[in-house]
Amino acid sequence: MITCSAPGKIFLFGEHAVVYGKTAIACAIDIRAQVSVEEILVPAVQMKGPGNNVDLNPRKHPYIYTVVDKFRKLADLPDDNTSSKSGKGIAIDIHSEIPVGSGLGSSAAVTIATIKALDVFYGTDLPLDEIARMGHQVELEVQGMASPTDTFVSTYGGLVRIPDRKKLDFFDAPIVVGNTRKFASTRKLVSNVASLKERHPQVINQIMDAIGTISEVGVNFVCVNDLSTVGELMNINQGLLDSIGVGSYELSELVYASRKAGALGSKITGAGGGGCMIALCEHKNLSRVAHSIKRAGGDAFICRTSNAGVRVEKDK
Ligand SMILES: Nc1ncnc2c1ncn2[C@@H]1O[C@H](COP(=O)(O)OP(=O)(O)O)[C@@H](O)[C@H]1O
Ligand SMILES: C[C@@](O)(CCOP(=O)(O)O)CC(=O)O
Ligand SMILES: [Mg+2]
């Protein structure tokens, strides 16, 4: 069995605007998705999840099945359910710590971990930039629109600037994640923003430019660890995310509760509409901020930024 894992991520600045080529700064975090692949005798691709209840419905696993299709083509296999030349199949087992549909990049982490696991399984030996490129292609095909951010961060780990795909010096920041527990699909939110932009191009284009500028200015303060200025810019970014319709009542409650408890800055991470917000804190404030988020009705956990990208956990 081959097992690979890949990390989730947070956006310090720039989600949504990055879909239109503006600058964004994102960082991997220490929660991961783990994907195992093994050969089975039945000529099929089987999904196993926690509890091993086999689920064969491809529509429930669009990211995984899109990856499997790409490897079928790479390994020159027939266009049926077989996944090896000997006519055998594969079982894919996913265990993820990343809340789904929450802005922490669960889709990218699962996609990248699956690509790496199948890369080892088929012996294709893809370089990291090819893994990231394939992952982005998968998100594009499943979501319709997608920036390379999540898949790039999940591949390489650490702090990353998009669109130039530059890995920056590691940012070790104390962060509390607040989860509204409301599933929000990235595909839907990105498409809502695209419609708003079509209806009001002059207004929304300027907001996208301003979000990109926040990332460009913000990166200088991230690099010198000036957390209070980073926090101030996160708050401005949050206002602009609200203005493009990706906020929600629950997200705002968690954002304001965290600021009241002393967070240096707080904002939505990822697509919004539900899912998670992040609060940048001083170490001494971490648990106070986490409690305030819980009192405001959210789940909260303290997360560490992480330099670890995709990796093989087990290959035997
Ligand atoms: N553990 C998992 N097992 C199978 N699919 C998953 C898993 N985690 C995420 N996904 C896929 O990713 C989708 C959510 O991705 P998305 O809407 O981009 O939100 P996010 O990436 O912010 O969590 C799910 O609907 C599912 O297709
Ligand atoms: C909204 C967006 O900028 C980030 C989406 O992140 P997530 O899937 O919500 O974790 C879309 C993208 O960059 O592809
Ligand atoms: Mg996603």
Coordinates of C-alpha atoms and ligand atoms in Angstrom, one line a residue:
M1 CA 0.0 0.0 0.0
I2 CA 1.2 3.5 -0.8
T3 CA 0.2 6.4 1.4
C4 CA 0.8 10.1 0.7
S5 CA -0.3 13.2 2.5
A6 CA -0.6 16.9 1.6
P7 CA -1.4 20.0 3.7
G8 CA -4.3 22.4 3.8
K9 CA -3.7 26.2 3.6
I10 CA -4.8 29.6 4.7
F11 CA -4.9 32.8 2.7
L12 CA -3.2 35.8 4.4
F13 CA -4.4 38.0 1.5
G14 CA -5.8 37.8 -2.0
E15 CA -8.4 35.0 -2.4
H16 CA -10.9 35.6 -5.2
A17 CA -8.8 38.4 -6.7
V18 CA -6.1 35.7 -7.5
V19 CA -8.5 34.0 -9.8
Y20 CA -8.2 37.2 -12.0
G21 CA -4.4 37.2 -11.9
K22 CA -4.0 39.5 -8.9
T23 CA -1.3 38.8 -6.2
A24 CA -2.1 36.5 -3.3
I25 CA -0.1 35.3 -0.3
A26 CA -1.0 31.9 1.1
C27 CA 0.6 29.5 3.6
A28 CA 0.4 25.8 4.3
I29 CA -0.8 24.7 7.7
D30 CA -0.3 21.7 9.9
I31 CA -3.5 19.8 9.1
R32 CA -3.3 17.3 6.2
A33 CA -5.2 15.0 4.0
Q34 CA -3.9 11.4 3.6
V35 CA -4.6 9.2 0.6
S36 CA -3.7 5.5 0.3
V37 CA -3.7 3.5 -2.9
E38 CA -3.5 -0.3 -3.3
E39 CA -4.1 -2.8 -6.0
I40 CA -7.3 -4.9 -5.8
L41 CA -8.4 -7.9 -7.8
V42 CA -11.6 -6.4 -9.1
P43 CA -11.2 -4.3 -12.3
A44 CA -12.6 -1.1 -10.7
V45 CA -11.6 2.1 -8.9
Q46 CA -13.1 1.8 -5.4
M47 CA -13.3 4.6 -2.9
K48 CA -13.0 3.7 0.8
G49 CA -13.4 6.3 3.5
P50 CA -13.5 6.2 7.2
G51 CA -15.3 3.0 8.2
N52 CA -14.4 1.4 4.8
N53 CA -17.8 1.9 3.4
V54 CA -17.1 1.5 -0.3
D55 CA -18.5 4.3 -2.4
L56 CA -18.3 3.9 -6.1
N57 CA -20.2 7.0 -7.2
P58 CA -17.7 9.2 -9.2
R59 CA -19.9 12.3 -8.8
K60 CA -19.2 12.2 -5.1
H61 CA -15.5 12.3 -5.7
P62 CA -14.9 14.5 -8.7
Y63 CA -11.4 15.6 -7.8
I64 CA -10.2 12.0 -7.2
Y65 CA -11.8 10.6 -10.4
T66 CA -10.3 13.4 -12.5
V67 CA -6.9 12.6 -11.1
V68 CA -7.4 8.8 -11.8
D69 CA -8.4 9.6 -15.4
K70 CA -5.3 11.7 -15.9
F71 CA -3.1 8.8 -14.7
R72 CA -5.0 6.3 -17.0
K73 CA -4.0 8.5 -19.9
L74 CA -0.4 8.9 -18.6
A75 CA 0.0 5.1 -18.1
D76 CA -1.8 4.4 -21.4
L77 CA -4.5 2.3 -19.9
P78 CA -7.9 1.4 -21.6
D79 CA -10.7 3.9 -21.0
D80 CA -12.6 1.6 -18.7
N81 CA -12.5 1.0 -15.0
T82 CA -9.3 -1.0 -15.0
S83 CA -6.3 0.7 -13.5
S84 CA -3.5 -1.6 -14.3
K85 CA -2.4 -3.4 -17.5
S86 CA -3.1 -6.7 -15.8
G87 CA -6.8 -5.8 -15.6
K88 CA -6.8 -5.3 -11.9
G89 CA -8.2 -2.2 -10.1
I90 CA -7.3 0.2 -7.3
A91 CA -8.8 1.1 -4.0
I92 CA -8.4 4.6 -2.8
D93 CA -8.7 5.4 0.8
I94 CA -9.0 9.0 2.1
H95 CA -8.5 10.3 5.6
S96 CA -8.4 14.0 6.0
E97 CA -8.1 16.3 9.0
I98 CA -9.2 19.3 6.9
P99 CA -12.8 20.4 7.2
V100 CA -14.5 20.1 3.8
G101 CA -15.8 23.1 2.0
S102 CA -14.3 25.4 4.6
G103 CA -11.7 27.6 2.8
L104 CA -8.7 25.5 4.1
G105 CA -8.0 23.9 0.8
S106 CA -9.4 20.4 1.4
S107 CA -10.0 19.9 -2.3
A108 CA -6.4 20.8 -3.2
A109 CA -4.9 18.7 -0.4
V110 CA -6.9 15.6 -1.4
T111 CA -6.1 16.2 -5.1
I112 CA -2.3 16.6 -4.5
A113 CA -2.1 13.7 -2.1
T114 CA -3.9 11.5 -4.7
I115 CA -1.6 12.6 -7.5
K116 CA 1.5 11.8 -5.5
A117 CA 0.1 8.4 -4.4
L118 CA -0.8 7.4 -8.0
D119 CA 2.6 8.8 -9.1
V120 CA 4.3 6.3 -6.8
F121 CA 1.8 3.6 -7.7
Y122 CA 2.4 3.9 -11.5
G123 CA 6.1 4.8 -11.1
T124 CA 5.7 7.9 -13.2
D125 CA 8.2 9.9 -11.0
L126 CA 6.6 13.3 -11.7
P127 CA 8.6 16.4 -10.5
L128 CA 7.0 18.7 -8.0
D129 CA 6.2 21.4 -10.6
E130 CA 4.3 18.8 -12.7
I131 CA 2.4 17.6 -9.6
A132 CA 1.3 21.2 -8.9
R133 CA 0.5 21.8 -12.5
M134 CA -1.7 18.7 -12.8
G135 CA -3.4 19.6 -9.5
H136 CA -4.3 23.0 -10.8
Q137 CA -5.6 21.5 -14.0
V138 CA -7.8 19.1 -11.9
E139 CA -9.2 22.0 -9.9
L140 CA -9.9 24.0 -13.1
E141 CA -11.7 21.0 -14.7
V142 CA -13.9 20.3 -11.6
Q143 CA -14.5 23.9 -10.5
G144 CA -14.6 25.7 -13.9
M145 CA -12.4 28.5 -12.5
A146 CA -9.5 28.1 -10.1
S147 CA -6.2 29.8 -9.4
P148 CA -3.1 27.7 -8.9
T149 CA -2.8 28.9 -5.2
D150 CA -4.2 25.9 -3.2
T151 CA -2.6 23.2 -5.3
F152 CA 0.8 25.0 -5.4
V153 CA 0.9 25.5 -1.6
S154 CA -0.3 22.0 -1.0
T155 CA 2.6 20.7 -3.2
Y156 CA 5.4 22.8 -1.9
G157 CA 4.3 23.8 1.6
G158 CA 5.4 27.0 3.3
L159 CA 4.6 30.6 2.4
V160 CA 3.9 31.3 -1.2
R161 CA 3.2 34.2 -3.5
I162 CA 0.9 33.7 -6.5
P163 CA 0.8 34.3 -9.5
D164 CA 4.6 34.1 -9.8
R165 CA 4.6 30.9 -7.7
K166 CA 7.4 32.1 -5.5
K167 CA 8.2 30.3 -2.2
L168 CA 8.9 33.1 0.4
D169 CA 10.8 32.8 3.7
F170 CA 8.8 30.8 6.2
F171 CA 6.3 32.8 8.2
D172 CA 5.8 31.3 11.7
A173 CA 2.6 33.0 12.8
P174 CA 0.2 32.3 15.7
I175 CA -3.2 31.8 14.0
V176 CA -6.6 30.8 15.3
V177 CA -9.0 29.2 12.8
G178 CA -12.7 29.8 13.4
N179 CA -15.1 27.5 11.6
T180 CA -18.8 28.5 11.1
R181 CA -19.4 24.8 10.3
K182 CA -21.4 25.9 7.2
F183 CA -20.3 24.0 4.1
A184 CA -19.6 26.4 1.2
S185 CA -18.6 25.2 -2.2
T186 CA -15.7 27.1 -3.8
R187 CA -17.1 26.4 -7.2
K188 CA -20.4 28.2 -6.3
L189 CA -18.7 31.2 -4.6
V190 CA -16.2 31.8 -7.4
S191 CA -19.1 31.7 -9.9
N192 CA -21.2 34.2 -7.8
V193 CA -18.2 36.6 -7.8
A194 CA -17.9 36.2 -11.6
S195 CA -21.5 37.1 -12.1
L196 CA -21.2 40.1 -9.8
K197 CA -18.1 41.2 -11.8
E198 CA -20.1 40.8 -15.1
R199 CA -22.9 43.0 -13.7
H200 CA -20.6 45.7 -12.3
P201 CA -17.2 45.4 -14.1
Q202 CA -16.0 48.9 -13.3
V203 CA -16.7 48.6 -9.6
I204 CA -15.5 45.0 -9.1
N205 CA -12.3 45.3 -11.2
Q206 CA -11.2 48.1 -8.9
I207 CA -11.9 46.0 -5.8
M208 CA -9.9 43.1 -7.3
D209 CA -7.0 45.6 -8.0
A210 CA -7.2 46.9 -4.4
I211 CA -7.1 43.3 -3.0
G212 CA -4.0 42.6 -5.2
T213 CA -2.4 45.7 -3.9
I214 CA -3.0 44.6 -0.3
S215 CA -1.1 41.4 -1.1
E216 CA 1.8 43.3 -2.7
V217 CA 2.1 45.7 0.2
G218 CA 1.4 43.0 2.8
V219 CA 4.2 40.7 1.7
N220 CA 6.8 43.3 2.8
F221 CA 5.4 43.3 6.3
V222 CA 5.0 39.5 6.3
C223 CA 8.7 39.2 5.4
V224 CA 9.8 41.3 8.4
N225 CA 7.3 39.7 10.8
D226 CA 5.5 43.0 11.4
L227 CA 2.4 41.2 12.7
S228 CA 0.4 44.3 13.7
T229 CA 0.7 45.8 10.1
V230 CA -0.1 42.4 8.6
G231 CA -3.2 42.3 10.8
E232 CA -4.3 45.8 9.8
L233 CA -4.0 44.8 6.1
M234 CA -6.0 41.6 6.8
N235 CA -8.8 43.7 8.2
I236 CA -8.9 45.9 5.1
N237 CA -8.8 42.7 2.9
Q238 CA -11.8 41.4 5.0
G239 CA -13.8 44.6 4.2
L240 CA -13.2 44.1 0.5
L241 CA -14.2 40.4 0.6
D242 CA -17.4 41.4 2.3
S243 CA -18.0 43.9 -0.5
I244 CA -17.9 41.2 -3.2
G245 CA -20.5 39.2 -1.4
V246 CA -18.5 36.3 0.0
G247 CA -19.1 37.2 3.7
S248 CA -21.9 35.9 5.9
Y249 CA -23.5 36.8 9.2
E250 CA -21.8 33.9 10.9
L251 CA -18.3 34.7 9.5
S252 CA -18.7 38.4 10.5
E253 CA -19.6 37.4 14.1
L254 CA -16.4 35.3 14.4
V255 CA -14.3 38.0 12.7
Y256 CA -15.5 40.7 15.1
A257 CA -15.5 38.5 18.2
S258 CA -11.8 37.6 17.5
R259 CA -10.9 41.3 17.1
K260 CA -12.7 42.2 20.3
A261 CA -10.6 39.6 22.1
G262 CA -7.4 41.2 20.8
A263 CA -6.6 39.6 17.5
L264 CA -4.2 41.7 15.4
G265 CA -6.3 41.1 12.3
S266 CA -9.0 38.7 11.1
K267 CA -10.6 37.7 7.8
I268 CA -12.2 35.0 5.8
T269 CA -9.9 32.4 4.4
G270 CA -10.6 30.9 1.0
A271 CA -13.9 31.1 -0.8
G272 CA -16.1 32.3 2.1
G273 CA -19.9 32.2 2.1
G274 CA -19.4 30.0 5.2
G275 CA -16.5 27.9 6.1
C276 CA -13.6 29.4 8.1
M277 CA -12.0 32.7 9.1
I278 CA -8.5 33.2 10.5
A279 CA -7.3 35.5 13.3
L280 CA -3.7 36.5 13.5
C281 CA -2.7 36.8 17.2
E282 CA 0.1 37.5 19.6
H283 CA 1.0 34.2 21.4
K284 CA -0.4 35.6 24.7
N285 CA -3.8 36.1 23.1
L286 CA -4.2 32.8 21.3
S287 CA -6.5 31.0 23.8
R288 CA -8.5 34.2 24.6
V289 CA -9.2 34.6 20.9
A290 CA -10.1 30.9 20.4
H291 CA -12.5 31.1 23.4
S292 CA -14.2 34.3 22.0
I293 CA -14.8 32.5 18.6
K294 CA -16.4 29.6 20.5
R295 CA -18.6 31.9 22.5
A296 CA -19.7 33.5 19.2
G297 CA -20.9 30.1 18.0
G298 CA -17.9 28.8 16.0
D299 CA -15.5 25.9 16.3
A300 CA -11.9 27.2 17.0
F301 CA -8.5 25.6 16.8
I302 CA -5.0 27.0 17.0
C303 CA -3.0 26.2 13.9
R304 CA 0.6 26.4 13.0
T305 CA 1.9 27.4 9.6
S306 CA 3.9 24.6 8.1
N307 CA 6.8 24.2 5.7
A308 CA 5.9 20.7 4.7
G309 CA 4.4 20.0 1.3
V310 CA 3.3 16.8 -0.2
R311 CA 5.1 13.7 1.0
V312 CA 5.2 9.9 0.9
E313 CA 4.2 8.5 4.3
K314 CA 4.3 4.8 3.4
D315 CA 5.4 2.8 0.3
K316 CA 5.6 -1.0 0.7
Ligands
LIG1 N1 -11.9 13.9 2.7 C1 -12.4 14.1 1.4 N2 -12.8 13.0 0.7 C2 -13.3 13.2 -0.6 N3 -13.4 14.4 -1.2 C3 -13.0 15.5 -0.5 C4 -12.5 15.4 0.8 N4 -12.2 16.6 1.3 C5 -12.5 17.4 0.2 N5 -13.0 16.8 -0.8 C6 -13.6 17.3 -2.1 O1 -13.4 18.7 -2.1 C7 -14.7 19.4 -2.1 C8 -14.7 20.7 -1.3 O2 -13.8 21.6 -2.0 P1 -14.0 23.1 -2.0 O3 -15.4 23.4 -2.4 O4 -13.0 23.7 -2.9 O5 -13.8 23.6 -0.5 P2 -12.4 23.6 0.3 O6 -11.3 23.2 -0.6 O7 -12.3 25.0 0.7 O8 -12.6 22.7 1.5 C9 -15.7 18.4 -1.6 O9 -17.0 18.6 -2.0 C10 -15.1 17.1 -2.1 O10 -15.4 16.9 -3.5
LIG2 C1 -11.7 31.7 -3.9 C2 -10.3 31.1 -4.2 O1 -9.4 32.2 -4.4 C3 -9.8 30.2 -3.1 C4 -10.6 29.1 -2.7 O2 -10.0 28.3 -1.7 P1 -10.9 27.2 -0.9 O3 -11.2 26.1 -2.0 O4 -12.1 27.8 -0.4 O5 -10.0 26.6 0.1 C5 -10.4 30.3 -5.5 C6 -9.1 30.0 -6.1 O6 -8.0 30.6 -5.8 O7 -9.1 29.1 -7.0
MG3 MG -11.0 24.0 -2.6

